[in-house]
Each structure stands twice: as C-alpha cells, then as structure tokens.
Short mmCIF file of C-alpha atoms and ligand atoms in Angstrom, two decimals:
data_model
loop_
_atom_site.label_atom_id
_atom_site.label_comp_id
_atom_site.label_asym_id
_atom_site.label_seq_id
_atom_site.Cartn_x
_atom_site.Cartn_y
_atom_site.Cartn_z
CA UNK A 296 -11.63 29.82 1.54
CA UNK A 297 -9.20 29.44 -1.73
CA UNK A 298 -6.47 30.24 -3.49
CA UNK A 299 -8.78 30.52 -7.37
CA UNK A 300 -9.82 34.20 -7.86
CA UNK A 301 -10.16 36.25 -10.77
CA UNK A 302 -7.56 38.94 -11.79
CA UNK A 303 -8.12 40.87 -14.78
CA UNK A 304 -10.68 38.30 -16.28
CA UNK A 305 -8.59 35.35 -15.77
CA UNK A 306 -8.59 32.84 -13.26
CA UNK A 307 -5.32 32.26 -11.47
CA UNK A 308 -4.76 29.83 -8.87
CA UNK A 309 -2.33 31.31 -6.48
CA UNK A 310 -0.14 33.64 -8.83
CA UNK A 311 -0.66 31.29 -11.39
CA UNK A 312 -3.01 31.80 -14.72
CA UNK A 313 -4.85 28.62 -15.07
CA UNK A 314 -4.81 28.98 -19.19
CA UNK A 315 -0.94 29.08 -18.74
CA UNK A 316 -1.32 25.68 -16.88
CA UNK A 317 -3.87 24.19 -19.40
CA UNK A 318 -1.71 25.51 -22.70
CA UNK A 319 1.56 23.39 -20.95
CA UNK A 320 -0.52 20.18 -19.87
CA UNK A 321 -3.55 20.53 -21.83
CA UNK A 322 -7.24 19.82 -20.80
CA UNK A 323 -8.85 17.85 -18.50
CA UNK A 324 -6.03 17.85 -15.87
CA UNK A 325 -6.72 18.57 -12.07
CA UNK A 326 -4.93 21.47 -10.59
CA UNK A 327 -3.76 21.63 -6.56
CA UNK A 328 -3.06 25.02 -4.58
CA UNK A 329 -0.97 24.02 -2.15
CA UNK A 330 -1.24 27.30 -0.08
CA UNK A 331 -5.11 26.76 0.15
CA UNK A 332 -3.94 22.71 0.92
CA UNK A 333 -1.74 23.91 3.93
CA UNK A 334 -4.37 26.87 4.76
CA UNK A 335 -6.97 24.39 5.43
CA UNK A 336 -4.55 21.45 7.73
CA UNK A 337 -3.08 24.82 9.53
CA UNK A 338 -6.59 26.11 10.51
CA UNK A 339 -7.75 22.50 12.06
CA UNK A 340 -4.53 22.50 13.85
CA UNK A 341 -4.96 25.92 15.32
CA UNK A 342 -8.23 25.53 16.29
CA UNK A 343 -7.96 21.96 18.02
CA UNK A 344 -4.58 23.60 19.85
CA UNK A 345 -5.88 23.57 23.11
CA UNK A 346 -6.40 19.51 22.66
CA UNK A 347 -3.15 19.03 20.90
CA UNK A 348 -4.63 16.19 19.16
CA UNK A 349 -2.93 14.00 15.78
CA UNK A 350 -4.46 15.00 12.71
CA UNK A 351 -4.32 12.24 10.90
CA UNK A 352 -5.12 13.32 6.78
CA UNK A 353 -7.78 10.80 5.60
CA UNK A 354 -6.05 9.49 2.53
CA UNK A 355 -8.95 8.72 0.96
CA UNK A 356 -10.16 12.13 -0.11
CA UNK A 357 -6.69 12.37 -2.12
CA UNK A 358 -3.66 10.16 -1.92
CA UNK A 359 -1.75 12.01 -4.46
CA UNK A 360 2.01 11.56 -3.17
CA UNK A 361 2.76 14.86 -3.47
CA UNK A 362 -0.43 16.19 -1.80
CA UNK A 363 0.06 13.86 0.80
CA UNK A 364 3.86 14.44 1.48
CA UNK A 365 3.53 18.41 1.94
CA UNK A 366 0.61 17.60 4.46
CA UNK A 367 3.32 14.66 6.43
CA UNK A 368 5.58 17.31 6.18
CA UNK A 369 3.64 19.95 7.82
CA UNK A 370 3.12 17.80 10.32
CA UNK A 371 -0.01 15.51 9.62
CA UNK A 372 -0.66 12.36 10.38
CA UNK A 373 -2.45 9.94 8.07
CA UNK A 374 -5.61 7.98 7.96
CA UNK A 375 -5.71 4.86 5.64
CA UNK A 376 -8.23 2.64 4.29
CA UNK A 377 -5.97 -0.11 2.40
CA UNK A 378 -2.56 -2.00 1.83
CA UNK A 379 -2.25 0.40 -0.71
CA UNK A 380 -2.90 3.60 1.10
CA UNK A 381 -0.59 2.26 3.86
CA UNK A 382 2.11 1.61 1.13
CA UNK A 383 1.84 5.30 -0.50
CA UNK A 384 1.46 6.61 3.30
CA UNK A 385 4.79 4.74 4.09
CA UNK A 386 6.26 6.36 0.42
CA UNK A 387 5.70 9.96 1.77
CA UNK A 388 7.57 9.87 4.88
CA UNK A 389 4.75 9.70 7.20
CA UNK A 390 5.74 7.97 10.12
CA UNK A 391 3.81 4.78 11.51
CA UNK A 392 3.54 5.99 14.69
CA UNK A 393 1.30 8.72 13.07
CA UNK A 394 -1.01 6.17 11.24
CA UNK A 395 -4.41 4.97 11.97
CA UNK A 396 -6.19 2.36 9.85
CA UNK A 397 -9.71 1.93 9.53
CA UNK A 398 -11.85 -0.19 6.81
CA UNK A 399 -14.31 -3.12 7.27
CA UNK A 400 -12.98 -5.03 4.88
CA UNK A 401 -9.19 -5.52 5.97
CA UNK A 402 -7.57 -8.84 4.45
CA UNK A 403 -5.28 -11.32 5.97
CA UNK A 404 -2.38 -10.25 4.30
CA UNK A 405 -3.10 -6.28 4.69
CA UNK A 406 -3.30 -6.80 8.59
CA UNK A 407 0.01 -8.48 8.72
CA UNK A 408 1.64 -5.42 6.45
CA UNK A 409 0.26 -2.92 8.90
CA UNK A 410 1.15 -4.55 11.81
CA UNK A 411 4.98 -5.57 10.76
CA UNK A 412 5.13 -1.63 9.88
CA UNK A 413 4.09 -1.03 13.32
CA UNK A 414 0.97 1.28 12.76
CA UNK A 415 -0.73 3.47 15.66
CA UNK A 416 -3.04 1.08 15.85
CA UNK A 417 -6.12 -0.28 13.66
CA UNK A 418 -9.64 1.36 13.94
CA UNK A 419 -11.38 -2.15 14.19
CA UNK A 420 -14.58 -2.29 12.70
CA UNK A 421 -16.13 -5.78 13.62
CA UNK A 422 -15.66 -9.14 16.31
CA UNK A 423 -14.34 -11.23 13.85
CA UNK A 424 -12.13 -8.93 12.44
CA UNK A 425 -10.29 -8.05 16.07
CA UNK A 426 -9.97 -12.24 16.05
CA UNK A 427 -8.16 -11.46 12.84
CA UNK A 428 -6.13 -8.99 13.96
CA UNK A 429 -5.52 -11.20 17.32
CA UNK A 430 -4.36 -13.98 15.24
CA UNK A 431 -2.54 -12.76 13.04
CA UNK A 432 -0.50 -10.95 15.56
CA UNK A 433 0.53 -13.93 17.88
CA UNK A 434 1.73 -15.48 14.50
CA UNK A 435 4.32 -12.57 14.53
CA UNK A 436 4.96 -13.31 17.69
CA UNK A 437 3.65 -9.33 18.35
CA UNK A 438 1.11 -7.44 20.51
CA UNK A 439 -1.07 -5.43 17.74
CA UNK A 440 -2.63 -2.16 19.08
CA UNK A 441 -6.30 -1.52 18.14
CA UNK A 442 -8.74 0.97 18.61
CA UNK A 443 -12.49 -0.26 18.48
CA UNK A 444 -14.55 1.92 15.89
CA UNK A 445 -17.99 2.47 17.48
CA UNK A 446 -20.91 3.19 15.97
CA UNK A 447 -23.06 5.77 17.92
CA UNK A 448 -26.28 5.86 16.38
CA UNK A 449 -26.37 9.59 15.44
CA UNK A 450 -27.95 11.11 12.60
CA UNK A 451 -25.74 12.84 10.56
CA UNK A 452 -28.03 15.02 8.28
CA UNK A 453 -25.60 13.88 5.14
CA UNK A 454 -25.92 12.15 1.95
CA UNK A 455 -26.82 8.55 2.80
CA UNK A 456 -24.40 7.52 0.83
CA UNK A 457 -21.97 9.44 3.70
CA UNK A 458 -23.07 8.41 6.44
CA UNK A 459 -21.47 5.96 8.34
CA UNK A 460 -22.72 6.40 11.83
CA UNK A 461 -26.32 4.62 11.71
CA UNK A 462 -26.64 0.99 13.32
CA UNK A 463 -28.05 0.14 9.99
CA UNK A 464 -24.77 1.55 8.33
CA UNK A 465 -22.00 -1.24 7.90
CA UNK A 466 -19.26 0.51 9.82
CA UNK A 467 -18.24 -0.12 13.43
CA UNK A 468 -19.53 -1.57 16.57
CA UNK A 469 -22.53 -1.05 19.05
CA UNK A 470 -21.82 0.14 22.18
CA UNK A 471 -23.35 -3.44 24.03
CA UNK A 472 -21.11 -5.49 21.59
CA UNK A 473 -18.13 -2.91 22.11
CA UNK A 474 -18.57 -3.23 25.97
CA UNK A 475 -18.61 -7.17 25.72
CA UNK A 476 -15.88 -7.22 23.61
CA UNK A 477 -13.68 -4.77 26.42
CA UNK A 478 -15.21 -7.02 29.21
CA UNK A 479 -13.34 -10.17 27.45
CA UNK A 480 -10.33 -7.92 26.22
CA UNK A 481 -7.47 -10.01 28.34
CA UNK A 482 -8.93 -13.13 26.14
CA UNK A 483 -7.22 -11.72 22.78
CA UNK A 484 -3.54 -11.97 24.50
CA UNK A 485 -1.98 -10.36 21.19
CA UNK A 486 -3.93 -7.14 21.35
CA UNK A 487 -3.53 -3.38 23.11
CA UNK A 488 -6.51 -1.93 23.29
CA UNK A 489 -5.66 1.80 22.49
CA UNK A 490 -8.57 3.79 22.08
CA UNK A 491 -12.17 3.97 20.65
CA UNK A 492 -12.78 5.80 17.34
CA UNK A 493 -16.31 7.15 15.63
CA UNK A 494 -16.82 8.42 12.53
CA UNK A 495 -20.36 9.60 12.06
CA UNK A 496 -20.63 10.13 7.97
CA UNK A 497 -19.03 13.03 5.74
CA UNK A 498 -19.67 16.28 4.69
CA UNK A 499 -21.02 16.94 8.05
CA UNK A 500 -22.64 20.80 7.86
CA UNK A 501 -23.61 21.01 11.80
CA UNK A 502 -22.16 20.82 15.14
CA UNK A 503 -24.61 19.22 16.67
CA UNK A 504 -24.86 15.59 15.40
CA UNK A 505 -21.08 15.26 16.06
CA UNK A 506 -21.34 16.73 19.77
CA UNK A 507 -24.24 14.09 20.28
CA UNK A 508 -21.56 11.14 18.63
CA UNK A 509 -18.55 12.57 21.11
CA UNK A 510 -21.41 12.89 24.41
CA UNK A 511 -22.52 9.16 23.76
CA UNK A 512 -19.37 7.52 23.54
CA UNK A 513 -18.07 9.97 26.36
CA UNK A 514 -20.85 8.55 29.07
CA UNK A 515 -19.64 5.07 27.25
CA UNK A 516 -15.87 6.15 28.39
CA UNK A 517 -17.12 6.62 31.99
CA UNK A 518 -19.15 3.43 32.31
CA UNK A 519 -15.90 1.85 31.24
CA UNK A 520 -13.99 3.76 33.76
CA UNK A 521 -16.26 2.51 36.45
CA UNK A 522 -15.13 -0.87 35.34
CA UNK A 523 -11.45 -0.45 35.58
CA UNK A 524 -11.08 -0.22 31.80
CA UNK A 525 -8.58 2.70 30.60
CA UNK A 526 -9.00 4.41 27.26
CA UNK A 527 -5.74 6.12 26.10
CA UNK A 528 -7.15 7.65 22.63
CA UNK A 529 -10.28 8.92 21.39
CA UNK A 530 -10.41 9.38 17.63
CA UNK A 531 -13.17 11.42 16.46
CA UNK A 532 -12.80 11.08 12.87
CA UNK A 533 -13.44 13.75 10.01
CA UNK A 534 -16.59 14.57 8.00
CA UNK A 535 -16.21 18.59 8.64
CA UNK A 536 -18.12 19.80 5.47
CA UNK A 537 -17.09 22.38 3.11
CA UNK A 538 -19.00 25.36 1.01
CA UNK A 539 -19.65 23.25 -2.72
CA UNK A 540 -22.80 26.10 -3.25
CA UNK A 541 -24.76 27.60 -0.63
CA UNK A 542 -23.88 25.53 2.48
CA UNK A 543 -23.17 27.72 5.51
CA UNK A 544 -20.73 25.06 6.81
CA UNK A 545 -19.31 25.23 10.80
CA UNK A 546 -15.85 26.69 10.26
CA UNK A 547 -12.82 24.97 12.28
CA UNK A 548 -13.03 27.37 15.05
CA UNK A 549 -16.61 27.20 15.56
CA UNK A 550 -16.97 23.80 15.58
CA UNK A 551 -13.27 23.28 17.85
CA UNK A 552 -15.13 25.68 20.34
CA UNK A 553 -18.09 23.59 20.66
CA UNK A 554 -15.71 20.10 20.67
CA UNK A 555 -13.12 21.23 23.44
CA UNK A 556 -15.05 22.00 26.54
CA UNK A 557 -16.26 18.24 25.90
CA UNK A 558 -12.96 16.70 25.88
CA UNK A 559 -10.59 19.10 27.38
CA UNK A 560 -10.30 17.18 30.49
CA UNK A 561 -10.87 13.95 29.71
CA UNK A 562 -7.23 13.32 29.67
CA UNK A 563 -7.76 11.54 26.50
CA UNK A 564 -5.31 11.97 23.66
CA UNK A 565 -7.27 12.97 20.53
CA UNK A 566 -7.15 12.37 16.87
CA UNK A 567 -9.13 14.30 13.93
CA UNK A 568 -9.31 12.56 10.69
CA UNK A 569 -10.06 15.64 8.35
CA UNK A 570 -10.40 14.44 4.30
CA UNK A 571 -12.59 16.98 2.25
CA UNK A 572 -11.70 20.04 4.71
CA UNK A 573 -8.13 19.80 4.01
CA UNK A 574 -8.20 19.17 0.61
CA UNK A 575 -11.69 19.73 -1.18
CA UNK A 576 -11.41 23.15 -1.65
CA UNK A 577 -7.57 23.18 -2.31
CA UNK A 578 -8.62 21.85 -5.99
CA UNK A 579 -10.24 22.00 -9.41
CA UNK A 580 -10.69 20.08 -12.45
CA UNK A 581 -10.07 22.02 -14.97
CA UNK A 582 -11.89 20.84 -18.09
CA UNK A 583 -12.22 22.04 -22.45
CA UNK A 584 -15.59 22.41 -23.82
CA UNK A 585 -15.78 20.48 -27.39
CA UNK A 586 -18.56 21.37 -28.55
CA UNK A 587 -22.20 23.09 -27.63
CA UNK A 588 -25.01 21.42 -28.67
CA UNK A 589 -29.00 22.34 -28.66
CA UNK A 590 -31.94 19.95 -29.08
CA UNK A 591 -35.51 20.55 -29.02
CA UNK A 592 -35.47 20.87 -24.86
CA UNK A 593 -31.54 21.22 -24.08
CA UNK A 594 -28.30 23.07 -24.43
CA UNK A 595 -25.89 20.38 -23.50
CA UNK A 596 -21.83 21.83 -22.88
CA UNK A 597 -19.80 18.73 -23.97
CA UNK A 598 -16.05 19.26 -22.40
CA UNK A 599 -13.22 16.48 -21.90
CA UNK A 600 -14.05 15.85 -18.84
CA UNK A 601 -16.22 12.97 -17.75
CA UNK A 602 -17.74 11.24 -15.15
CA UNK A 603 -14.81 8.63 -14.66
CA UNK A 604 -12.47 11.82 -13.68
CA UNK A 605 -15.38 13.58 -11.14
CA UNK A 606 -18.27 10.80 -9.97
CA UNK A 607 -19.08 12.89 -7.41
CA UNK A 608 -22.24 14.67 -9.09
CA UNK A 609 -23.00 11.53 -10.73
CA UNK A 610 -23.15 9.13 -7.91
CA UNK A 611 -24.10 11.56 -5.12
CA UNK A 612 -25.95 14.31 -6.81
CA UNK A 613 -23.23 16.70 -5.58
CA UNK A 614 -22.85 20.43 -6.57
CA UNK A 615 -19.75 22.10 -8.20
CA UNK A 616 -19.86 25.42 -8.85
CA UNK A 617 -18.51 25.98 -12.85
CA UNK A 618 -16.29 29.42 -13.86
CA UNK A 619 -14.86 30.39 -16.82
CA UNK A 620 -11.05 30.09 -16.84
CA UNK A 621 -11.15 33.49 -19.23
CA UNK A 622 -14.13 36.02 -18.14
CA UNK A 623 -14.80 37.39 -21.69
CA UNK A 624 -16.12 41.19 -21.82
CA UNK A 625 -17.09 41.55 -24.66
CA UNK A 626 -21.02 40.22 -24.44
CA UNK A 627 -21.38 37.82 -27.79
CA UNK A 628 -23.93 35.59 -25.68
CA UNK A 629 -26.51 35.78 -23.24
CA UNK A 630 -26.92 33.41 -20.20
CA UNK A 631 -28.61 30.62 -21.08
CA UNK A 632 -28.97 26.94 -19.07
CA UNK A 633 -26.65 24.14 -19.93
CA UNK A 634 -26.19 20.63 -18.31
CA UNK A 635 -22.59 20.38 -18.34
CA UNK A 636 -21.52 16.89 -19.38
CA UNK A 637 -18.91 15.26 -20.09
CA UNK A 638 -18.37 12.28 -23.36
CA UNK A 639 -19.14 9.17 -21.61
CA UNK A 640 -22.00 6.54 -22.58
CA UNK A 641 -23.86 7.33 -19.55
CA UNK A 642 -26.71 9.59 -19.07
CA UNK A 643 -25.48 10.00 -15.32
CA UNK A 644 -22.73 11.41 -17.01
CA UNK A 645 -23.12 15.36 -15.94
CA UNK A 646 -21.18 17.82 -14.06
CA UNK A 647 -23.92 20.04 -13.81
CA UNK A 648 -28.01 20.49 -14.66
CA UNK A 649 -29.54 23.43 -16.02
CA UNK A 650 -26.64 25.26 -15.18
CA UNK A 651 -26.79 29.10 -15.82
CA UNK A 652 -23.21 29.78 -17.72
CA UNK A 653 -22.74 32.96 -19.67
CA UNK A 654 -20.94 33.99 -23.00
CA UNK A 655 -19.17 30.30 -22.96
CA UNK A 656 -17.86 28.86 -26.58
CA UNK A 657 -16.54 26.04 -27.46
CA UNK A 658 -12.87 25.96 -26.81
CA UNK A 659 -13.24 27.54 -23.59
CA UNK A 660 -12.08 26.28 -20.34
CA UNK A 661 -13.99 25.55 -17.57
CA UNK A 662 -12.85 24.94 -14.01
CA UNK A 663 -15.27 22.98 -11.73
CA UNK A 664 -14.58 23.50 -8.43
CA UNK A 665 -14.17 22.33 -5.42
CA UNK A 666 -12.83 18.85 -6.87
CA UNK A 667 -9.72 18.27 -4.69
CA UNK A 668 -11.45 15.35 -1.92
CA UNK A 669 -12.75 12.36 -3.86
CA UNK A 670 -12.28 13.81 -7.73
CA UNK A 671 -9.53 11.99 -8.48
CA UNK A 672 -8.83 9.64 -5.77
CA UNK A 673 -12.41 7.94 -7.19
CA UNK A 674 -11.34 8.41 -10.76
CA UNK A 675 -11.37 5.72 -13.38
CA UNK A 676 -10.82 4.54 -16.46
CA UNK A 677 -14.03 4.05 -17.62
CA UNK A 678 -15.14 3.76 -21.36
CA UNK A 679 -11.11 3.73 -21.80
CA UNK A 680 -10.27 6.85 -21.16
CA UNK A 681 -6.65 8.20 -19.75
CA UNK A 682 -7.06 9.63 -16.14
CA UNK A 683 -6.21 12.94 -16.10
CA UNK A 684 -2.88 14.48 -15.13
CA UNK A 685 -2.77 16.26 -11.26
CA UNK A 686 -0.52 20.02 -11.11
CA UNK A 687 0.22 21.59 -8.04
CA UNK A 688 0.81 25.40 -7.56
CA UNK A 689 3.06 26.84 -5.20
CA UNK A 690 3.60 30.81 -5.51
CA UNK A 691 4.12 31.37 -9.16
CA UNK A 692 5.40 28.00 -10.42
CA UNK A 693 3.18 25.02 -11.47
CA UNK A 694 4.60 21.14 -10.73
CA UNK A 695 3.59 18.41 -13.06
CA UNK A 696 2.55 15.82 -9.71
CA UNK A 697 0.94 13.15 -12.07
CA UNK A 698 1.52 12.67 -15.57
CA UNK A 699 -1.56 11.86 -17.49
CA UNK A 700 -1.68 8.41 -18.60
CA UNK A 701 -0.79 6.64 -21.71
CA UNK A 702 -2.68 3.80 -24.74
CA UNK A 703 -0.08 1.77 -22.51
CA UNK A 704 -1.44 1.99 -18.88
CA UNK A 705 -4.28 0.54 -19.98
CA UNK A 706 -3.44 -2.49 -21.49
CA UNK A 707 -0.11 -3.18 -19.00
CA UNK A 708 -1.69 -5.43 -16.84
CA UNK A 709 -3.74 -7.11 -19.47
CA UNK A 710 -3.00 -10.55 -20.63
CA UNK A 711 -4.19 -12.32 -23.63
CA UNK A 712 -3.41 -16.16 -22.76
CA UNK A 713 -2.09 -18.19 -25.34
CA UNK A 714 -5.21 -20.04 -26.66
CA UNK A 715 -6.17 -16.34 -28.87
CA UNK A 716 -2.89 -15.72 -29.76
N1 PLP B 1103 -12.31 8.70 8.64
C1 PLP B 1103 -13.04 7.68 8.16
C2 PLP B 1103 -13.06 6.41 8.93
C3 PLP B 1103 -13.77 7.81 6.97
O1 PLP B 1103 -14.47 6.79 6.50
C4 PLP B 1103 -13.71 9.05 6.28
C5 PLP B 1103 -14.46 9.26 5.04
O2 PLP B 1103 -15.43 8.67 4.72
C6 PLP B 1103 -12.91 10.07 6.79
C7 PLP B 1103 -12.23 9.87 7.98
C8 PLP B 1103 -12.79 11.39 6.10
O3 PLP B 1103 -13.99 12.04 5.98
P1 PLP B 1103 -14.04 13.53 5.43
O4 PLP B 1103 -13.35 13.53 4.13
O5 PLP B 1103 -15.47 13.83 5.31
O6 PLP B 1103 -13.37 14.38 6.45
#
C-alpha cells in the first residue's frame, strides 16, 4: 500500500529514516514517497490497460510541482480546477492535449487562458457557462472543445461534503438539460462537443454506485446515438477511495474488472481522473509534539502541526492513523487516550480524538498518515502560521520540493495605503 514501514524501531520512508528528514528540515514538514506516488498511477494504468484510457492526475489532491511533474513524466495526464492549476500544469511539462478542465465556477478570463493553451477540452458544468465558453471562443476567432459534465443522480455512499453526483449537488448537468443542450449543439458555432464526463463524489469505497453512474449515462450514450449524435470521450472521473483506518476499499484491479466489460466496446476513448488514489497514501505529515497536557477529563498531545496544514479531520471528520517516528522499547508509559491537536484557536482544531498512543513524550515525532491528497493542497495560513515545507524521497536521498515559508510570505502581498503610514 506504502512505502512508511518500521525497521528497527524507526520509521523510514523508502530507505529513508524519517528523524534524519525531520533533524535536516525540522518539524511540521510533509514528506512524499515517490515510489509509493508512481506505485499507485502504475497500478490504475495497468489495470485500465485493456481500455487504454488518459489518466488525467486530478491536481487538486496535490499540485506540488514536483509531485505533479514525476506523474506528467510517467505519463499522466492532468485534471485542473483553476487558472492556476492550468498555469502549474503548463509549468510541469504536461502537455495540453493531455488536460481536462472541470470547475463550476470558471471566469471569463480563465476560459480564454485555457482555450489559447489549447486544452483537451473543458468538462462544462452548466448552460450558461457553455454560452461562456461559446463566446468567448468566437472572440478568438477559435472552435473550443467541451465535454458536458453530467450529473447522474447516484448515491455515492461518501462524505456529503464529497459527493458531487446528487441533482441537489451543484456540479454538472441533468441528463434532460444535457440532451437539450446536444439537440441545439450546431447553435453554439464555436464549440466541439467532445465527450460527456461524471464525477460521482470522492473517496468512493464501492463498485457499485460508480457502475450505476457509467450504466446511466451509457443508455444516455445510446439514446444519443439513436439521434445521430457522436460521443468521442467518456470521462469517468476519480473518487477511488483509499484505506485511512479500517476501510476495505475496491483495489484498481477489482474495480477495472467490474468497469471494462461496460465500456470495452463502446468504442469510446476513456479518461480516469484519479486524485487521493495516486497520491493519498504516497504521504505524511510529519509533526513534533510540544507539550502533553492533562485536565480533569483529557490528555491533550499538542504538536506543531495544526489544522491550517491538515483540515481534513477538522472539516470532514476524517481518520489518520498516528505512529511514532521512533518506536521506543523501553516501556516508561502505558497507553493512554489523547486527542491529538494541534496550536490553533479553534476547538475543531484536532488530528485525532481519544486516540490510543503509547509511551509518546514530548519531543517526539509523530507522522499522521495518509496526508498526501488534500493535506497540503488545502493548507493555509491561518492564525499566521508558515505552511509547512513538502520533501520527497526517492531511494535513499530526500529532496527539499517546497521550502517552508518565511515572516515575509505573509506580509508580501499586503499593502498598507498611505493614509496609516
Ligand atoms: N475529478 C473531479 C471533477 C473532482 O471534482 C475530483 C475531486 O473532487 C476528482 C476528479 C478527484 O477525486 P479523487 O481525489 O477522489 O480521485
């Protein structure tokens, strides 16, 4: 599953010792295995071989360059959200051919980047915004490909947060308005209609919701068939979930052996937009604990890390699992039941509840796992504070990929105007 295992009571990642790591860059920084990284993008692609489809890395689970570039140059695609994930996309060498850009919210001037770089085509979320698109793209005097995101109805069984794929969710259109819209396609002269794209939610545990998203919009395929309408590509989005604690998620293969009888010959050309399966478990936020404190009802583990580095338990409720960088033998403590938090003036500010941790101290190191999709590509500066620095292992060596931030990022965009000077 990863690259983080215990050898002789210490945690390495790869061949790496994670307390070598935190002595060079000290603590909270988030650390990258970038054999677990490529593990995970290698496994999709092996599974899906039969469909040869793009995989197009959702940027939004982690946009670090460096992340992103060894995925491009393993042979990913990439799925982006924003002008600014299209600019980093465009840094790393991924090729516009290879990019796909959803988002309900696209401006003006983001639709105009995307199109003079020539994108795949746009995963278009909503009548008015195709219009957009439409417009925009006889101002350049070009034809803009687009791909209409559906939404298909379909239960997810996520987080509600995650799920995308209800017709009281915001994203994507209904298959009557979708079918309207193809009807009247020739009207929008500046647009190639590509494809159709779902994306049901995230952190998707079962087969079966997605199969029910891929057999609607399938029969919705055929019916458009029947009226002369062509589809070229058939994005199917991510949300494969990962093991965080107990989940008994599909693996790759399991859930490619369920997907490809359904589109094998369709003669569709298909795109995957993995986030959290490529890179969730490929990373860890490795975090110092300051100090231990009891009161009446709680043992509270203070470390360096806060909720502006990892929302994720915060805002969803989500799980990390919590080890020791150093396993310590020698039994000073017995396992007692900490919330893990971190130093920010929040009570939502936890990592963990009533966690069972053994023989911990302060000064120790903990690594919470699991943090490489949406740790720090949701990270903030909140209450102040630097975001943390990002490392990537490769074999035995450790790369600096993101240098912690300074006093100065945080005030270089501020301006005091005149008047309070
Ligand atoms: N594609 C779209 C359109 C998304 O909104 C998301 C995430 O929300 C993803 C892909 C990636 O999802 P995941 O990280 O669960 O694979």
């Amino acid at each position: 599953m990863h690259d983080f295992k215990y050898k002789n009571n210490e945690l390495y990642c790869e061949a790496v010792k994670l307390s070598d790591i935190a002595k060079k860059v000290s603590t909270p920084f988030y650390l990258y295995s970038y054999n677990t990284l490529l593990g995970h993008f290698h496994k999709i692609e092996k599974a899906f071989k039969a469909l040869k489809p793009i995989i197009c890395y959702s940027m939004k689970a982690n946009s670090n360059l460096s992340l992103c570039r060894a995925l491009v140059q393993a042979g990913s695609g990439l799925d982006i959200v924003s002008g600014g994930e299209l600019y980093k996309a465009l840094l790393v060498g991924c090729q516009p051919k290879r990019i796909v850009y959803a988002s309900v919210g696209k401006t003006e001037e983001e639709i105009r980047q995307a199109i003079a770089k020539q994108i795949l085509f746009f995963n278009v979320e909503s009548l008015p915004e195709l219009e957009l698109i439409n417009k925009v793209a006889g101002d350049l005097g070009v034809t803009a490909s687009v791909a209409l995101r559906i939404n298909p109805d379909v239960e997810p069984k996520t987080h509600s947060y995650i799920t995308t794929g209800k017709l009281t969710n915001k994203f994507g259109i209904d298959f009557d308005t979708a079918y309207a819209i193809l009807r009247r396609k020739d009207s929008l002269s500046h647009l190639r209609f590509n494809g159709l794209h779902i994306h049901i939610g995230s952190q998707i545990i079962q087969a079966q919701p997605y199969l029910l998203a891929i057999k609607k919009i399938l029969g919705f395929i055929q019916k458009l068939k029947r009226n002369a309408i062509q589809i070229e590509y058939l994005n199917i989005g991510g949300g494969l979930g990962i093991i965080y604690n107990k989940e008994k998620p599909q693996t790759a293969d399991e859930f490619a052996k369920k997907v490809i009888p359904l589109l094998k010959n369709t003669g569709l050309r298909i795109i995957l937009e993995p986030g959290r399966f490529i890179a969730g478990n490929a990373g860890i936020l490795a975090a110092k604990i300051l100090y231990i404190k009891k009161t009446p009802l709680k043992n509270f583990v203070i470390t360096d890390a806060g909720m502006n580095d990892l929302i994720r338990p915060s805002l969803y409720g989500a799980y990390h699992e919590i080890l020791p960088v150093r396993l310590k033998t020698i039994e000073r403590k017995p396992e007692a039941k900490y919330d893990v938090v971190g130093p920010i003036c929040e009570s939502g500010d936890f990592f963990a509840k009533d966690r069972h941790l053994k023989n911990i101290a302060e000064g120790d190191i903990l690594a919470i796992m699991s943090a490489g999709a949406y740790g720090f590509s949701m990270a903030s500066n909140y209450n102040c504070r630097l975001r943390p620095p990002e490392v990537m292992v490769k074999g035995n060596r450790f790369y600096l990929t993101r240098k912690r931030e300074s006093y100065l990022d945080l005030v270089r965009k501020d301006v005091i105007p005149e008047f309070l000077k």
